[in-house]
Coordinates of C-alpha atoms and ligand atoms in Angstrom, one line a residue:
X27 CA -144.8 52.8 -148.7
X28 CA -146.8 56.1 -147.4
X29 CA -144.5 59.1 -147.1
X30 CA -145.1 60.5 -143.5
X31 CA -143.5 62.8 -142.0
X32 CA -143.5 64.5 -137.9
X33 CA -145.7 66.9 -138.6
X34 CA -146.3 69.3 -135.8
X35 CA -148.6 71.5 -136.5
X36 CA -150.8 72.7 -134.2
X37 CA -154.1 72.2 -136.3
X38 CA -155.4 70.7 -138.3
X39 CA -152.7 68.3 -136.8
X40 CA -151.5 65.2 -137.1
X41 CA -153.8 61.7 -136.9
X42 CA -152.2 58.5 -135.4
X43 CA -150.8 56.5 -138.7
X44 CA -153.1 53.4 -137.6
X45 CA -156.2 55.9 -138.2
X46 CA -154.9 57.2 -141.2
X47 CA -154.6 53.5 -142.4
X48 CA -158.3 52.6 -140.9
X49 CA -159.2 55.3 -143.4
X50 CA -157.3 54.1 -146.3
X51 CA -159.1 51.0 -145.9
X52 CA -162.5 52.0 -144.8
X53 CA -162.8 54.5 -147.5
X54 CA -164.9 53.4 -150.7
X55 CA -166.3 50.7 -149.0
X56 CA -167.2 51.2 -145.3
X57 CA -167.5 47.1 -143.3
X58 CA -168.4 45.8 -146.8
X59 CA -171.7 48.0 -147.3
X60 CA -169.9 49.7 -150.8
X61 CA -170.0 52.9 -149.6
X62 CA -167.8 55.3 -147.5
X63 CA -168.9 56.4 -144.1
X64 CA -168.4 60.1 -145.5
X65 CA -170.9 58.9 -148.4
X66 CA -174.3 57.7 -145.6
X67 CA -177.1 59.3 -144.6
X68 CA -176.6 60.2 -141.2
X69 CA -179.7 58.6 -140.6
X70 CA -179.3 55.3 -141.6
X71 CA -178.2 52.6 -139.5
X72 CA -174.8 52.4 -140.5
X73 CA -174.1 55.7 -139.7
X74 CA -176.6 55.8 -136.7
X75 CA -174.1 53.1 -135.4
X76 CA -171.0 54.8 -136.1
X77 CA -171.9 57.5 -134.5
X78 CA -173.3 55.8 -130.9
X79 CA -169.5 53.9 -130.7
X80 CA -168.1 57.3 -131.1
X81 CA -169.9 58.9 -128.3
X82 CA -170.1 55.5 -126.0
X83 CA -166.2 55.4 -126.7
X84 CA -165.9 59.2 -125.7
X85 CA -168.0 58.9 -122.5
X86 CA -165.7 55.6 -121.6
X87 CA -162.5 57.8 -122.3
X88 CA -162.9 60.8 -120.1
X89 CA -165.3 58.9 -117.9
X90 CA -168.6 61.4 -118.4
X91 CA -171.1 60.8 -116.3
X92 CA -174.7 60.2 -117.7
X93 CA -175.4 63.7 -116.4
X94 CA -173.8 65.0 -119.1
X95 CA -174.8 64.8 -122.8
X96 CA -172.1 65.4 -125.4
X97 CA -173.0 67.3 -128.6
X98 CA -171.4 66.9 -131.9
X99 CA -171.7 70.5 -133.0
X100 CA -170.0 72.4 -135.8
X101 CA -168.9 76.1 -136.0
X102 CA -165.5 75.4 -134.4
X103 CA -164.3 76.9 -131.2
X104 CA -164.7 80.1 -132.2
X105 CA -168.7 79.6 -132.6
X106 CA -168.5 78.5 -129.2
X107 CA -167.3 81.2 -127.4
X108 CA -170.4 83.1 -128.4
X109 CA -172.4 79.9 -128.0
X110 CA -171.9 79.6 -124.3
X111 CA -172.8 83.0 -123.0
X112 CA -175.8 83.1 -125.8
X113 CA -177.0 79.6 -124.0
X114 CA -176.2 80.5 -120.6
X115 CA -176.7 84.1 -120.2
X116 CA -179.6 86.3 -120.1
X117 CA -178.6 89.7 -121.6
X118 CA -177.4 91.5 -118.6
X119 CA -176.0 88.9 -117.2
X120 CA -171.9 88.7 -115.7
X121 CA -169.7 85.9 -116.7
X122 CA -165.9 86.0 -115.4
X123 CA -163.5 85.2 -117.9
X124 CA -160.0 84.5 -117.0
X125 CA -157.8 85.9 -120.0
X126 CA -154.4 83.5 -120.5
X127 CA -153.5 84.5 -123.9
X128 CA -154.6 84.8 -127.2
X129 CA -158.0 82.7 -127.3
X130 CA -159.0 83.2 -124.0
X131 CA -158.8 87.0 -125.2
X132 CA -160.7 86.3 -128.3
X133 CA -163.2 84.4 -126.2
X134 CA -164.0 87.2 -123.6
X135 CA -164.2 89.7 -126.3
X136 CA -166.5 88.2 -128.5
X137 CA -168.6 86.9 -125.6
X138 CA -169.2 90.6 -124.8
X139 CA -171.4 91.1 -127.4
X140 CA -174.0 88.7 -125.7
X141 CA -173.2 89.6 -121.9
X142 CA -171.5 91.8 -119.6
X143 CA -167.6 89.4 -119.9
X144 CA -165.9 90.3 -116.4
X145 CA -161.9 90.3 -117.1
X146 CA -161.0 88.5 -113.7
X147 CA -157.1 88.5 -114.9
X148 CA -155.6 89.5 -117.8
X149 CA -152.1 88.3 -118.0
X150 CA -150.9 90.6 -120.9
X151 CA -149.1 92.3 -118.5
X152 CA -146.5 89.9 -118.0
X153 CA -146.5 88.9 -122.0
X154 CA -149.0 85.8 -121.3
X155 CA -145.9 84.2 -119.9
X156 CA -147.0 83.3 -116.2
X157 CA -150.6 82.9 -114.5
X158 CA -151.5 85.0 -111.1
X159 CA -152.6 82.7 -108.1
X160 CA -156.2 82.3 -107.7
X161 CA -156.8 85.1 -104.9
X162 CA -155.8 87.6 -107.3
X163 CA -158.3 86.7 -109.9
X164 CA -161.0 89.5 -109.5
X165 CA -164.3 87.5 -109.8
X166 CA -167.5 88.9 -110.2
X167 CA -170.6 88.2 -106.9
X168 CA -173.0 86.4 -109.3
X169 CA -171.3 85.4 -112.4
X170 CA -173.4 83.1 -114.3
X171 CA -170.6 80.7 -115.5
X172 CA -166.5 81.5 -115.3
X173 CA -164.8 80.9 -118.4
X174 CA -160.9 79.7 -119.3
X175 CA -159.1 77.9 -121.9
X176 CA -157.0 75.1 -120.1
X177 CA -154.2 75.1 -122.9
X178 CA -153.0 78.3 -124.7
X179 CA -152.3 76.9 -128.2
X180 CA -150.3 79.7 -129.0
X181 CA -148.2 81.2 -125.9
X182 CA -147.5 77.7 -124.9
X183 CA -149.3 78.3 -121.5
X184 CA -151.5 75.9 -119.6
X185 CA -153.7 76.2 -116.1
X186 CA -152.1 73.4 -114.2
X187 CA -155.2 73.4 -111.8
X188 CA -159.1 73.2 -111.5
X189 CA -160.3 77.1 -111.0
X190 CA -162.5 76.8 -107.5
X191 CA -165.7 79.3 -108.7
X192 CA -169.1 79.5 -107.2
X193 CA -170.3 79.6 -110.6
X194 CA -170.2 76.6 -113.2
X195 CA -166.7 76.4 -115.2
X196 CA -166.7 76.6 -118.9
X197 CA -163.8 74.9 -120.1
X198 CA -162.2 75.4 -123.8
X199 CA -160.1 72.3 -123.7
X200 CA -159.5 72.7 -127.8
X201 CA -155.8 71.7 -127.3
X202 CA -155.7 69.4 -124.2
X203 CA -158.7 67.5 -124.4
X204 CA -157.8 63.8 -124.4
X205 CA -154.1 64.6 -123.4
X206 CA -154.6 64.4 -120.1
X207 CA -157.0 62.6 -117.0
X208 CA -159.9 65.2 -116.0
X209 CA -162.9 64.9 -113.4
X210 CA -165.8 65.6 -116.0
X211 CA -167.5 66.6 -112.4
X212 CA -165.3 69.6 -112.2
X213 CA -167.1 71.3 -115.4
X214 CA -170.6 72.8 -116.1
X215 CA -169.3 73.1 -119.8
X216 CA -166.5 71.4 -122.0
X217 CA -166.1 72.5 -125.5
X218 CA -163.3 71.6 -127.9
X219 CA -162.5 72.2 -131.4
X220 CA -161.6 68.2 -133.1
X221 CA -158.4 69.3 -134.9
X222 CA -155.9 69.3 -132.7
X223 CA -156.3 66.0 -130.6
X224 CA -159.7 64.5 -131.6
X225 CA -159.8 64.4 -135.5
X226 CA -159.9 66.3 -138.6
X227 CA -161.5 69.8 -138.5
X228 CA -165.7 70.4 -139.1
X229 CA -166.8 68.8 -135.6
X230 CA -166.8 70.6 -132.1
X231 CA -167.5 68.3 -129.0
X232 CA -169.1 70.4 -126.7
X233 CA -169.8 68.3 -122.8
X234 CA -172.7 70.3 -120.9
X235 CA -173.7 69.0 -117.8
X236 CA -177.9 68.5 -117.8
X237 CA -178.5 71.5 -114.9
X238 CA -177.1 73.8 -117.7
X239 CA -178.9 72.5 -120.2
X240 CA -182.8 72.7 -118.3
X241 CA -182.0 76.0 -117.4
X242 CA -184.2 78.1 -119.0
X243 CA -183.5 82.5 -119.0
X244 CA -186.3 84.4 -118.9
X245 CA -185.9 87.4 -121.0
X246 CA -185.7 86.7 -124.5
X247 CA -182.2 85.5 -125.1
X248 CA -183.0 81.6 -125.5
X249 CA -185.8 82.5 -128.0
X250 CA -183.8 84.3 -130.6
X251 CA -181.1 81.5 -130.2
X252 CA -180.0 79.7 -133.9
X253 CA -181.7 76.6 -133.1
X254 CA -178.6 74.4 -134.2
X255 CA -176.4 76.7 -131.6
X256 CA -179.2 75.8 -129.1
X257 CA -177.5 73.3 -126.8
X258 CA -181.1 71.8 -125.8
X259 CA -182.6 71.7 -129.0
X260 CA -179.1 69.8 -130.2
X261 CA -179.2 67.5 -127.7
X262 CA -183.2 66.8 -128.1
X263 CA -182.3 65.5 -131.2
X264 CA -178.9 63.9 -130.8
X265 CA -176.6 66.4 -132.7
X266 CA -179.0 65.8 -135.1
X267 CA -181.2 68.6 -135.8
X268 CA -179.5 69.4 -139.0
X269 CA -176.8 67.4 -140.9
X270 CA -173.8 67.2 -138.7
X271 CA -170.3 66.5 -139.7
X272 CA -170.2 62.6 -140.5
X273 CA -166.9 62.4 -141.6
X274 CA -165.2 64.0 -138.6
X275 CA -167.6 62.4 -136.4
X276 CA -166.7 59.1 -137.8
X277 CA -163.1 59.5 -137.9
X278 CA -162.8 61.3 -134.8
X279 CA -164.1 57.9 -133.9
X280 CA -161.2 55.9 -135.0
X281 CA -159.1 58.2 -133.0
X282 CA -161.4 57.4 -130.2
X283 CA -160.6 53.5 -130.9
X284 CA -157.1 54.2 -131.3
X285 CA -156.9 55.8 -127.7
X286 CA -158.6 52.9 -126.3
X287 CA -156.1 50.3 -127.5
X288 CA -152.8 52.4 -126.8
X289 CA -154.4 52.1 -122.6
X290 CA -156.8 55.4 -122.5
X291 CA -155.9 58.9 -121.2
X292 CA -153.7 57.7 -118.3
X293 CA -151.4 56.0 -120.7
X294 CA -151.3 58.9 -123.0
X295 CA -151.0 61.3 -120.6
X296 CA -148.3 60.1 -119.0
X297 CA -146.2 59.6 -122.6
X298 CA -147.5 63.2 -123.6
X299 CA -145.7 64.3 -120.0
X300 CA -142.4 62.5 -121.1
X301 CA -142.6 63.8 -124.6
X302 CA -142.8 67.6 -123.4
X303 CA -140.2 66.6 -120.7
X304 CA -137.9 66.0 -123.0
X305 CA -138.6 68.8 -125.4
X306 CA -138.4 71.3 -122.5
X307 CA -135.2 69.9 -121.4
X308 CA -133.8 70.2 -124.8
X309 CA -134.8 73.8 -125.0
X310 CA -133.5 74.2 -120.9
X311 CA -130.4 73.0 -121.6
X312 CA -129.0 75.3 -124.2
X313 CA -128.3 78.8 -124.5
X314 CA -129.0 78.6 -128.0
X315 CA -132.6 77.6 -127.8
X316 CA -135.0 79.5 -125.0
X317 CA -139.0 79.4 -123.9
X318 CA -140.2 82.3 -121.9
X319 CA -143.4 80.7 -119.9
X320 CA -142.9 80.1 -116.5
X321 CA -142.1 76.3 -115.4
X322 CA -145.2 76.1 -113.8
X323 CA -147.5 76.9 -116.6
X324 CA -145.9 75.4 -119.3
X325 CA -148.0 73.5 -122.0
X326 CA -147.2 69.7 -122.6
X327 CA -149.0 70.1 -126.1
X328 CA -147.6 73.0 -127.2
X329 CA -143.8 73.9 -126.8
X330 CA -143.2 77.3 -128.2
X331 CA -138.8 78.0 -128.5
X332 CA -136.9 80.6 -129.8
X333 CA -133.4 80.8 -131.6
X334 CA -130.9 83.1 -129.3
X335 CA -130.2 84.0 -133.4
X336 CA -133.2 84.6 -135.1
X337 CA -132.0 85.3 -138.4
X338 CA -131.2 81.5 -138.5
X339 CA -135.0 80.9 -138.0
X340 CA -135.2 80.1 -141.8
X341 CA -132.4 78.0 -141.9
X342 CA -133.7 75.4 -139.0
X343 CA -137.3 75.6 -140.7
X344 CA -135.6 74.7 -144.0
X345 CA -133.4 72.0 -142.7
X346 CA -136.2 70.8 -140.6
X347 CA -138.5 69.8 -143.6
X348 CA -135.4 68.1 -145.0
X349 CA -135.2 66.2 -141.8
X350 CA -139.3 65.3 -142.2
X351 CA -139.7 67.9 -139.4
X352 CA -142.6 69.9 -141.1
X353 CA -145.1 72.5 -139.3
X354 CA -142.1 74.1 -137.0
X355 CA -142.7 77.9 -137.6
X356 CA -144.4 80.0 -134.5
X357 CA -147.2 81.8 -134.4
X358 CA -146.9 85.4 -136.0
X359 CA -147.8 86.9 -132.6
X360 CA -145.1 84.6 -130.6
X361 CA -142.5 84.0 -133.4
X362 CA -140.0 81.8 -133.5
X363 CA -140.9 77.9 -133.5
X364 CA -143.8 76.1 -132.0
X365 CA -143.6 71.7 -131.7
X366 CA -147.6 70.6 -130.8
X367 CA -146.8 67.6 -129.4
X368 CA -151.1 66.1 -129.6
X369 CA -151.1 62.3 -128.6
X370 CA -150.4 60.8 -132.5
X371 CA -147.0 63.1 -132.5
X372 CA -145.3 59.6 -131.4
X373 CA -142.5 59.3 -129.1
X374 CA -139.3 59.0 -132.0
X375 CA -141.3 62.3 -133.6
X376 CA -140.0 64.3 -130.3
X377 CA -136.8 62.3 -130.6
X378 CA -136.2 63.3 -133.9
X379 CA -136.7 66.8 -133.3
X380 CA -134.6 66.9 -130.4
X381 CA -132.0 65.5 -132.5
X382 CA -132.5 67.4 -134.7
X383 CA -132.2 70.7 -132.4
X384 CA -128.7 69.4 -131.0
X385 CA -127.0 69.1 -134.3
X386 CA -128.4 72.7 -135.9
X387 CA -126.7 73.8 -132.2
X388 CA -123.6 72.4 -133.5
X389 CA -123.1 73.4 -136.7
X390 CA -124.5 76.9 -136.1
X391 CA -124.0 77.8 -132.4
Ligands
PLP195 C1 -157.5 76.9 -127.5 C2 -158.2 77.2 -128.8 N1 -159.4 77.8 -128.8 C3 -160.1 78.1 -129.9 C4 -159.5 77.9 -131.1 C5 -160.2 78.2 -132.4 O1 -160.7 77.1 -132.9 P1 -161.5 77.0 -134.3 O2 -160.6 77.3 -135.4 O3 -162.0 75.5 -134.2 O4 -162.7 77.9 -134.1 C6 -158.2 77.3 -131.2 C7 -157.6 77.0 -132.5 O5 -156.5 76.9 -132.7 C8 -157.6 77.0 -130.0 O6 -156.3 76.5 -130.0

């Protein structure tokens, strides 16, 4: 028997145990061909067909219209967040960025280096731990594209609503995407690291609506553009302009199979709501264990929680492992513990934590 344990990191992260298995099996000799997936040209056929289920699977998940292409890309997240403005923006140009915590931060700042990145809120001033309303947000006449991350991976916060802009919304999704039912519609661009709730690391999905994609700047930017961070050169050749990631692509499609079977994103969404649920009301309903973000804006993928007694912090990380509770410890900015909750964290995962929680309570409260 496999050891596994609940890992909850918050990524690289934890694969459904079927996947893992599909792996096991698949690996060293791929539907009887003698080779691995990770071992084919991504131009044969084998490959060429592994990676058409991927994406006809994806489109089927999240429902994306054929306005839309999706690109495989690489770079991470982090690439993408000067990707966007270098595709979208002339230099010059505004783009609003709405700053939640710490990567919606990172994004804006590094985005200024390729435009002029509005700060239409900054919620620092209340410790990331709560987002304004919407009429606060100062945005910008003629921004060309308004930029958020729907799920703070770190502070635990998430945007419970669809921003209403004039200009097109740029969505990192890095740590919600597949977690929960979204109008494709609503988004000029969707971009999301594969770690978290997608696959393992080395793949970025990035969904652009076609408009974005034809629109073509003017002055210079687009010509001094990395042809594989192009987004129209990349989709002219199918995410395949260079050699892209085949072994996250192709496992991120067993994840994508996976989803399919357990019922798609409703069904997931709505055991990822009773997971958090019953973290939250674990953490609610104890002195001993605390969250500071506001009801409202709290993540269902990421639970941060702090000890009343943080000197017993390495105690419950220690006894956690010994429990098969691994991947607990918060972020160094946050502290304390984090639980990612992604959609393979199965239900008796959050059970055992809470469990878990509840009996540290009552030998150390
Ligand atoms: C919301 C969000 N955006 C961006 C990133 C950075 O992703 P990457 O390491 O893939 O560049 C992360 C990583 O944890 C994240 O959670």
């Amino acid at each position: 028997m496999m050891k596994r344990v609940y890992n909850f990191s918050a990524g690289p992260a934890m694969l459904p145990g079927p996947v893992i298995e599909r792996l096991r099996e698949e690996t060293g000799d791929w539907h009887g061909v003698g080779m691995a997936a990770m071992e084919m040209s991504h131009r044969s056929a084998e490959f060429i067909s592994i990676a058409e289920k991927a994406e006809a699977d994806l489109r089927d998940l999240l429902s994306i219209p054929d306005s839309y292409k999706v690109l495989f890309m690489q770079g991470g997240a982090t690439a993408q967040f000067a990707v966007v403005p270098m595709n979208l923006c002339a230099p010059g140009d505004t783009a609003d960025y709405l700053v939640t915590g710490y990567w919606s931060r990172k994004a804006a700042k590094e985005a200024a280096r390729f435009c002029q990145a509005n700060i239409a809120l900054d919620t620092a001033v209340n410790g990331d731990t709560s987002i304004a309303e919407e009429s606060q947000w100062r945005l910008s006449d003629k921004a060309a594209f308004f930029h958020y991350v729907t799920n703070e991976t770190i502070g635990g916060v998430r945007l419970p609503t669809v921003p209403v802009t004039k200009a097109p919304l740029v969505v990192d999704m890095s740590s919600s995407i597949l977690s929960e039912l979204i109008n494709v519609n609503d988004y000029g661009i969707i971009y999301a690291g594969a770690q978290k709730n997608i696959g393992p690391v080395g793949l970025t999905i990035v969904i652009v609506r076609d408009e974005l994609l034809n629109e073509r700047k003017g002055n210079g930017q687009k010509d001094t553009i990395p042809m594989v961070l192009d987004y129209r050169k990349m989709a002219d050749a199918g995410s395949m302009l260079n050699t892209p990631p085949t072994f996250s692509w192709y496992a991120a499609g067993l994840v994508f199979e996976w989803l399919k079977a357990q019922g798609g994103i409703e069904k997931m969404a709505a055991r990822n709501r009773a997971k958090a649920d019953r973290l939250y009301q674990a953490i609610d309903s104890s002195d001993f264990y605390s969250n500071p973000v506001e009801k409202k804006y709290r993540s269902l993928m990421n639970i941060p929680f702090m000890l009343a007694d943080e000197s017993l912090n390495a105690l419950f990380l220690e006894q956690a492992v010994e429990r098969g509770l691994t991947s607990l410890k918060g972020h160094r900015t946050v502290g304390g513990m984090r639980a990612s909750i992604y959609n393979a964290m199965p239900d008796e995962g959050v059970d055992a934590l809470v469990a878990f929680m509840s009996e540290f309570e009552r030998t150390n409260g």
